[in-house]
Each structure stands twice: as C-alpha cells, then as structure tokens.
Tab-separated table of C-alpha atoms in Angstrom:
chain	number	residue	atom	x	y	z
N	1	UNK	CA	0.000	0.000	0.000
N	2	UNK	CA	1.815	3.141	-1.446
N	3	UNK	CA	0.856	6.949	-2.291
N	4	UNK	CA	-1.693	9.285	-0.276
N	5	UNK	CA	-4.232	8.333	2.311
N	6	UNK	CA	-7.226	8.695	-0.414
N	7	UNK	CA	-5.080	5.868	-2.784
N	8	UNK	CA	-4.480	3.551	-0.211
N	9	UNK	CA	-8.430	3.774	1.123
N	10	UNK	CA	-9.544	3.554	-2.458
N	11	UNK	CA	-7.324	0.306	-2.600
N	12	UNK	CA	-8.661	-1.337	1.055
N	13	UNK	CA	-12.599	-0.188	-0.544
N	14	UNK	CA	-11.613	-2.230	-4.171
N	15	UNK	CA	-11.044	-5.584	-1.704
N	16	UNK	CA	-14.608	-5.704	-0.838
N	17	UNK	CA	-15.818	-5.683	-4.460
N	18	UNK	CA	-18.561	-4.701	-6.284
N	19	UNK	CA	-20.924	-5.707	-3.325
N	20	UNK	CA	-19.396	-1.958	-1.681
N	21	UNK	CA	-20.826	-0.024	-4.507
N	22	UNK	CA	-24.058	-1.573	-4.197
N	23	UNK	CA	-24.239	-0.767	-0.607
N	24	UNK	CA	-22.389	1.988	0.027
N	25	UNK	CA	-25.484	4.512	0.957
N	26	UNK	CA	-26.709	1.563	3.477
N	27	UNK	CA	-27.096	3.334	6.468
N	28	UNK	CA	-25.566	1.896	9.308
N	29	UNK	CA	-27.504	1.193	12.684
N	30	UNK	CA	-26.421	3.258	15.499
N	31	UNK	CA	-24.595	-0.118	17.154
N	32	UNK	CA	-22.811	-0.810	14.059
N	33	UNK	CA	-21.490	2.714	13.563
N	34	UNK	CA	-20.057	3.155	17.160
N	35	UNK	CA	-18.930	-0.175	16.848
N	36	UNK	CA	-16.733	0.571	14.165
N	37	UNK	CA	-15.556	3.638	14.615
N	38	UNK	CA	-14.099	2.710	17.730
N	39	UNK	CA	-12.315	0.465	16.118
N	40	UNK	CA	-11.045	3.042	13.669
N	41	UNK	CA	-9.735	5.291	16.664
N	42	UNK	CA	-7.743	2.758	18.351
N	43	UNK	CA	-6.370	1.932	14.796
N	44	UNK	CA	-5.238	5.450	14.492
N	45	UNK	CA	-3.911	5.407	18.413
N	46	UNK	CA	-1.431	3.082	17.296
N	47	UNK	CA	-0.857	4.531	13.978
N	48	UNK	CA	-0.073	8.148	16.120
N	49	UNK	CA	1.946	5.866	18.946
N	50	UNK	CA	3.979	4.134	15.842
N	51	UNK	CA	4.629	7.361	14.755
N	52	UNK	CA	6.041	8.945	17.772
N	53	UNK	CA	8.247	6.463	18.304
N	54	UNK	CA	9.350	6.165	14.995
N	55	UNK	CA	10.119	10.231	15.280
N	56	UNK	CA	12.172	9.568	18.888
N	57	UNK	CA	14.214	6.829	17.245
N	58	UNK	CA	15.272	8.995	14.537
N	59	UNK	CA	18.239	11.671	15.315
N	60	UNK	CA	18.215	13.003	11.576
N	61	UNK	CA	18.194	16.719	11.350
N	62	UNK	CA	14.210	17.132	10.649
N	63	UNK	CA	13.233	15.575	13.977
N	64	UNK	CA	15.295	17.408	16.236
N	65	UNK	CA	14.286	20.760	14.402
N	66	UNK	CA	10.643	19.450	14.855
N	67	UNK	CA	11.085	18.978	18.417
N	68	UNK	CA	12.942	21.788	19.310
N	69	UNK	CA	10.284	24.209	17.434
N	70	UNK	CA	7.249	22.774	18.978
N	71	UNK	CA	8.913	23.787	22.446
N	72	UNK	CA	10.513	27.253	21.767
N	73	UNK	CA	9.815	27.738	17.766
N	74	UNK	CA	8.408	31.313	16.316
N	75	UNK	CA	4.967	31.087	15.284
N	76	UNK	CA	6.202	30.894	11.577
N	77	UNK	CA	8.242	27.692	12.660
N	78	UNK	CA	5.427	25.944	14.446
N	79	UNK	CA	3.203	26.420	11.081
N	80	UNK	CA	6.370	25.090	9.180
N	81	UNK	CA	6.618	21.970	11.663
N	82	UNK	CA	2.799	20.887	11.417
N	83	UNK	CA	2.759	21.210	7.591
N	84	UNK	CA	5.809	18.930	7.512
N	85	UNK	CA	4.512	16.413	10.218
N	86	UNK	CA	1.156	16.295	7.835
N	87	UNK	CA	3.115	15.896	4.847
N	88	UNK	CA	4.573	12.939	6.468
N	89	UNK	CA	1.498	10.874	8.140
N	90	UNK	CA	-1.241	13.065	7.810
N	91	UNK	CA	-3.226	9.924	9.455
N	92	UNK	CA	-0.853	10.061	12.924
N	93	UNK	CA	-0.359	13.652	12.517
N	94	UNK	CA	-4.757	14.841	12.555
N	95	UNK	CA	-3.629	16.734	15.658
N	96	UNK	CA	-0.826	19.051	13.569
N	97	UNK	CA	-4.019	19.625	10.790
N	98	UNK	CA	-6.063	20.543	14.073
N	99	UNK	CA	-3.518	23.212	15.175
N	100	UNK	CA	-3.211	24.692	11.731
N	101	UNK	CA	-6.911	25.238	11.483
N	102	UNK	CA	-6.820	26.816	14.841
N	103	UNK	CA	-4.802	29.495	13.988
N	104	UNK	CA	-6.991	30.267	11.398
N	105	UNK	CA	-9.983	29.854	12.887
N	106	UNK	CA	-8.900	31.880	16.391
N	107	UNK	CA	-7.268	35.187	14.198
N	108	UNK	CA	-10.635	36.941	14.316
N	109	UNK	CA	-11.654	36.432	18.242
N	110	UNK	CA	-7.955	36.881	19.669
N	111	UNK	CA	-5.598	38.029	17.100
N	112	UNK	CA	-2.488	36.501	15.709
N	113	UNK	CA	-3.709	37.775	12.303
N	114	UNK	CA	0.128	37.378	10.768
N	115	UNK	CA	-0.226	33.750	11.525
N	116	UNK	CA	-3.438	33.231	10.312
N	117	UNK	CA	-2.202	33.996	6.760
N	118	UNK	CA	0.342	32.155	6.962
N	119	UNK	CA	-1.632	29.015	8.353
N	120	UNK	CA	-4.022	29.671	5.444
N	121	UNK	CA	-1.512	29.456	2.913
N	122	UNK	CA	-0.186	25.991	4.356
N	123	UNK	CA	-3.553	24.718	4.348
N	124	UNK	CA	-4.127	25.878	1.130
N	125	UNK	CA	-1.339	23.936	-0.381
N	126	UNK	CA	-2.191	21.045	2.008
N	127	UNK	CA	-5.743	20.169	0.844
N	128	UNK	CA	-5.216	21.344	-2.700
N	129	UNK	CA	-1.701	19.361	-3.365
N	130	UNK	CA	-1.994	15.883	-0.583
N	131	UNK	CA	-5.409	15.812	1.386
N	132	UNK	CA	-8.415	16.190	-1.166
N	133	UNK	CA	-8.783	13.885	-4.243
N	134	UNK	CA	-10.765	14.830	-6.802
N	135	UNK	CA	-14.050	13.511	-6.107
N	136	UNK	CA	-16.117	14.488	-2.759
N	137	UNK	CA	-15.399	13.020	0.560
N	138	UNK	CA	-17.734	11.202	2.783
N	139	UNK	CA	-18.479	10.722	6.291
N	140	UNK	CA	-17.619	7.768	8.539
N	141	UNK	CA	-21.075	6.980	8.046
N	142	UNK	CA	-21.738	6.935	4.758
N	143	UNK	CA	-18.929	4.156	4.448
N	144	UNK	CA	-20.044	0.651	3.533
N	145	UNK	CA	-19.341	-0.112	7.452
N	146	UNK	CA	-21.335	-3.704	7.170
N	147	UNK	CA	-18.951	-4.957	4.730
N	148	UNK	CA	-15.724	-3.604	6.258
N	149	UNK	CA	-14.654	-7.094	7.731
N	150	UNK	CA	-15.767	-8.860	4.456
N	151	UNK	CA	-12.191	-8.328	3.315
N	152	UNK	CA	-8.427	-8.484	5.055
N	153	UNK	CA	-7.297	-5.583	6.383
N	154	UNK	CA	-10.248	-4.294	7.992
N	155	UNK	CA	-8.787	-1.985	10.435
N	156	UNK	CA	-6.314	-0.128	8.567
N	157	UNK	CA	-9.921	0.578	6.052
N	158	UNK	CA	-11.631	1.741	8.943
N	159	UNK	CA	-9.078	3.854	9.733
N	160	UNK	CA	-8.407	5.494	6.370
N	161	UNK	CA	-12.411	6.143	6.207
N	162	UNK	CA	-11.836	7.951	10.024
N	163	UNK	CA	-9.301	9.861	8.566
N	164	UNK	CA	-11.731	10.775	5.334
N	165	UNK	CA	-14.334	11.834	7.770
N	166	UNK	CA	-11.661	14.058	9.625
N	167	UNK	CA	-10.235	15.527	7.108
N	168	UNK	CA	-13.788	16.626	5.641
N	169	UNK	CA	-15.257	18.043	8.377
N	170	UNK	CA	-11.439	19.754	8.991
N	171	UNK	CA	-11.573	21.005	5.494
N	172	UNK	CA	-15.143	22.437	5.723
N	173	UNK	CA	-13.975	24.144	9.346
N	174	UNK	CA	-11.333	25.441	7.078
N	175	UNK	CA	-14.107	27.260	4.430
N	176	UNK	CA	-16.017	28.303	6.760
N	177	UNK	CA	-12.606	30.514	8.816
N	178	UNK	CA	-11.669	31.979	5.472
N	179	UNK	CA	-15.219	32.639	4.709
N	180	UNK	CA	-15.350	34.484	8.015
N	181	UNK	CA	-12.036	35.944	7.195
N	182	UNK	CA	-12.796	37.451	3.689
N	183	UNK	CA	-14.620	39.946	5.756
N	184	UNK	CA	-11.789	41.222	8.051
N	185	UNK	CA	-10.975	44.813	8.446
N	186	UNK	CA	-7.447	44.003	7.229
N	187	UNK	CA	-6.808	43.866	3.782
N	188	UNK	CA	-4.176	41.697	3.454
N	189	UNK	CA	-6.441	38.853	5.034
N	190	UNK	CA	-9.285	39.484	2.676
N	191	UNK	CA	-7.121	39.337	-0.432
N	192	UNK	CA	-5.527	35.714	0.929
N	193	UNK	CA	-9.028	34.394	1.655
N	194	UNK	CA	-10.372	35.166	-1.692
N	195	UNK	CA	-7.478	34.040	-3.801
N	196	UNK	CA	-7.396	30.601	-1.459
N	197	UNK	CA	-11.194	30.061	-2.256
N	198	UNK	CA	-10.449	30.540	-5.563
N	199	UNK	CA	-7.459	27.820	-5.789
N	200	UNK	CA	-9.747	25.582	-4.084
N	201	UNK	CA	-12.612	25.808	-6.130
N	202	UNK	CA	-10.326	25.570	-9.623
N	203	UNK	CA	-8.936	22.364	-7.967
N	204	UNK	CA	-10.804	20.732	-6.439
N	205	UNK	CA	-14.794	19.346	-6.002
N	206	UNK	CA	-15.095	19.415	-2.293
N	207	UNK	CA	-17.102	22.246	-0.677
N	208	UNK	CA	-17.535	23.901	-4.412
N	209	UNK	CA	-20.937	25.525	-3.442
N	210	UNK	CA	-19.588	27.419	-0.120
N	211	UNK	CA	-16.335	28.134	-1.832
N	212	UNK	CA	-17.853	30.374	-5.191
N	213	UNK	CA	-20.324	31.727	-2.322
N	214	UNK	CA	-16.993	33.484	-1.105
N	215	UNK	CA	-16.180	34.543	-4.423
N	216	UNK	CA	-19.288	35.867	-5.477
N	217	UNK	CA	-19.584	37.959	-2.456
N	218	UNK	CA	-16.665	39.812	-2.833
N	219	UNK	CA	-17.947	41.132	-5.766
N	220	UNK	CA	-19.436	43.972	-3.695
N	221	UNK	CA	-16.512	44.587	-1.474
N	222	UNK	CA	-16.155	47.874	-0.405
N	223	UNK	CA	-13.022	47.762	-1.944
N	224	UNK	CA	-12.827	48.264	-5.879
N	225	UNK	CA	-9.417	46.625	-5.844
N	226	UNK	CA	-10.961	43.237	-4.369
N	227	UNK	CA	-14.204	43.451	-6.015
N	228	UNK	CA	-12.069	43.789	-9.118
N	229	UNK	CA	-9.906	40.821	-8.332
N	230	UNK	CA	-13.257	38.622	-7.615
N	231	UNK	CA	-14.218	39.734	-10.849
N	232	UNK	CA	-11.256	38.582	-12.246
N	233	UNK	CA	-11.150	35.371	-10.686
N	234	UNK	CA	-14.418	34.379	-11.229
N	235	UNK	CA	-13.800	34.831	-15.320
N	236	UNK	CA	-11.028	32.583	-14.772
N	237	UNK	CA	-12.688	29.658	-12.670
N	238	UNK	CA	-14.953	29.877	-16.069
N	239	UNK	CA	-12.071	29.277	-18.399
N	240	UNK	CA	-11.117	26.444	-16.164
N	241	UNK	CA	-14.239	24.895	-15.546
N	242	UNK	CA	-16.586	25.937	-18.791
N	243	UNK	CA	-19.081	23.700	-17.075
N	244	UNK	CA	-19.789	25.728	-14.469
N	245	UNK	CA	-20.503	29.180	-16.731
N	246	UNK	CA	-24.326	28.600	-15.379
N	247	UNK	CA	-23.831	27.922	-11.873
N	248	UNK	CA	-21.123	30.491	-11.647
N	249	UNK	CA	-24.279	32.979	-13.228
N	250	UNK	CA	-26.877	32.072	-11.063
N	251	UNK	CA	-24.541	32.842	-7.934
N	252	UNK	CA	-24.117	36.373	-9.344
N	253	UNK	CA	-27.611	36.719	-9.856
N	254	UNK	CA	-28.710	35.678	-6.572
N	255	UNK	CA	-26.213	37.916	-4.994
N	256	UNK	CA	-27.074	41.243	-7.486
C-alpha cells in the first residue's frame, strides 16, 4: 500500500468488491457505527503511537528541528513543523491539521492575524496538493461499514475512512474561517481568503458551493481593488471549468 491516504483507502474499498458499490449509501444502525468507529480510533492510536516512536528513534536533522520548534519555535516555525509532520502521516499527525486550522480559525476572536495567513496558505497547499482527491469526501457513516470485515485488512480501512471523515469536516472548518475571514478589516487577510477560495474551487470538487459563495460575495466589497480581483477570478474559474458558466451565473444573480 503506497501513495496518499485517499489511494491507499480507495485500494482497502476495491477488496470488498462490487458488493461496496451496491451498498455503500446503506445506512448503518447506530450499534454498528459506534462499533466501528471505535475500532477506527484505536487503529489510528497506534498509527499516532507508531509514529512517535518512529520520530524519537530517529536523530536526523528534521526531527530534532521538529522537536525543538514545537517547544521554543516562532509562530512561523510551528506552522512550518505541522505542515511537515502532515506531509509525512497526515493519518498520525490529525492533531498538527487541528492546530493549523486553529490558527486560522482563532485570528478573528484573539488576534495573531500574521499567523493566520500564513496558516491559510499551508492549508491551502495542504488540501489542494496531498489531502483532497478529486471527487467528494464522505463521512464515517456513509462508508459501507457492514462490509468492512468482508475483506483483510479491515482496520487499517476503517481507519483510512476515520481519517476521510476528519479531514472533511477539517476542510469544511477550514471554508467556513476563510469565509469568516474574507470579511476582516485588514486587507491583506481578505485578499488571501479570496485568492485561497479561488485555488480551491479551480482544484478541487469538495465544498464547491460554499467556496464560489466566497467569491461571489466579494464582488461587492467595499473595496474596488478586491471586487475587481473577484471579478477577475471568477472569469477565470470559467475558463477552467466551462461547465460551471451557469452555476457560476446564477450565484451572481442571486447575490445582485
């Protein structure tokens, strides 16, 4: 099993067969789910513990720079450590996504406004270039759960499907920050919001409807610069995606 966490669960989901597409909106009972996913959160408490030990073994350069900047590091480093620990094992390293998406999420209510752009662009680059493939994401429960132990290697798939549900729910957290963010008094936060909706939409599927919402809106920012650049970008995510030339118009009619 080789690649990113969405190849690898796509691989463990092909060993149960065609019988999985057939039943994959089954919805689990309420036993069943709990059942499974705790299961799929002791798999990934090992996966984290394997990990860690794994990082304490090692006395390369990158794990005693991780260490020593998640004790005394600038707020730039700590970003810089918990996009590399994601890049790694972004199923041991949730926790490092978590603390990303903090920073973002905490720059309006207590400041730290610097680091929020900064922990936007990492997450930016995160989802867009390791965490989201290009379909949509489901939730735990929308899994084929009943036929999980049909195949070998049952754990490990409920684990990858915990880590799909995480990293949804993470990534929609993530929309709705920036969303919150494209509003800020400070320009500078604005402008990154915007252009990371924007990146995210061209890219990817997941969250499309919440994401153009963003870009639409700014079309009547107070600013002409930014309602000029929304303008622009929207044209663009039309030459990208010619398929969406009606959706995209219907969003700018609702909003006008």
């Amino acid at each position: 099993l080789t690649g990113t966490w969405y190849e690898m669960s796509a691989q463990l989901t092909s060993e149960l067969g065609a019988a999985a597409a057939k039943k994959a909106t089954a919805e689990p009972t309420r036993a069943e789910l709990e059942a499974k996913e705790a299961m799929a959160k002791h798999a990934i408490e090992e996966r984290v513990g394997t990990y860690e030990k794994r990082m304490k073994r090692h006395s390369d350069a990158n794990a005693k720079w991780l260490e020593l900047v998640r004790t005394s590091g600038t707020a730039s480093d700590k970003v810089a450590a918990n996009v590399l620990s994601v890049t790694e094992d972004p199923a041991a390293n949730l926790k490092a996504l978590e603390n990303l998406l903090g920073l973002v999420e905490r720059a309006r209510a207590s400041g730290g406004k610097r680091s929020a752009v900064q922990a936007i662009t990492a997450l930016e680059a995160l989802f867009r270039e390791g965490l989201l493939p290009d379909r949509k994401l489901k939730y735990f429960s929308e899994q084929p759960l009943s036929l999980a132990a049909s195949a070998p290697h049952e754990r490990k798939r409920l684990m990858y499907w915990y880590v799909e549900d995480a990293i949804k729910r993470m990534y929609l957290r993530f929309i709705g920050a920036i969303d919150e963010l494209s509003r800020d008094p400070l320009p500078i936060l604005k402008e990154k919001s915007l252009k990371s909706a924007f990146a995210l939409l061209k890219a990817k599927p997941e969250g499309e409807r919440q994401l153009l919402s963003i870009l639409v809106n700014k079309l009547g920012d107070p600013s002409r610069k930014l309602a000029s650049t929304a303008s622009h970008l929207c044209l663009e995510l039309i030459k990208a995606h010619p398929a969406m030339k009606r959706i995209i118009a219907r969003e700018v009619e609702a909003f006008t």
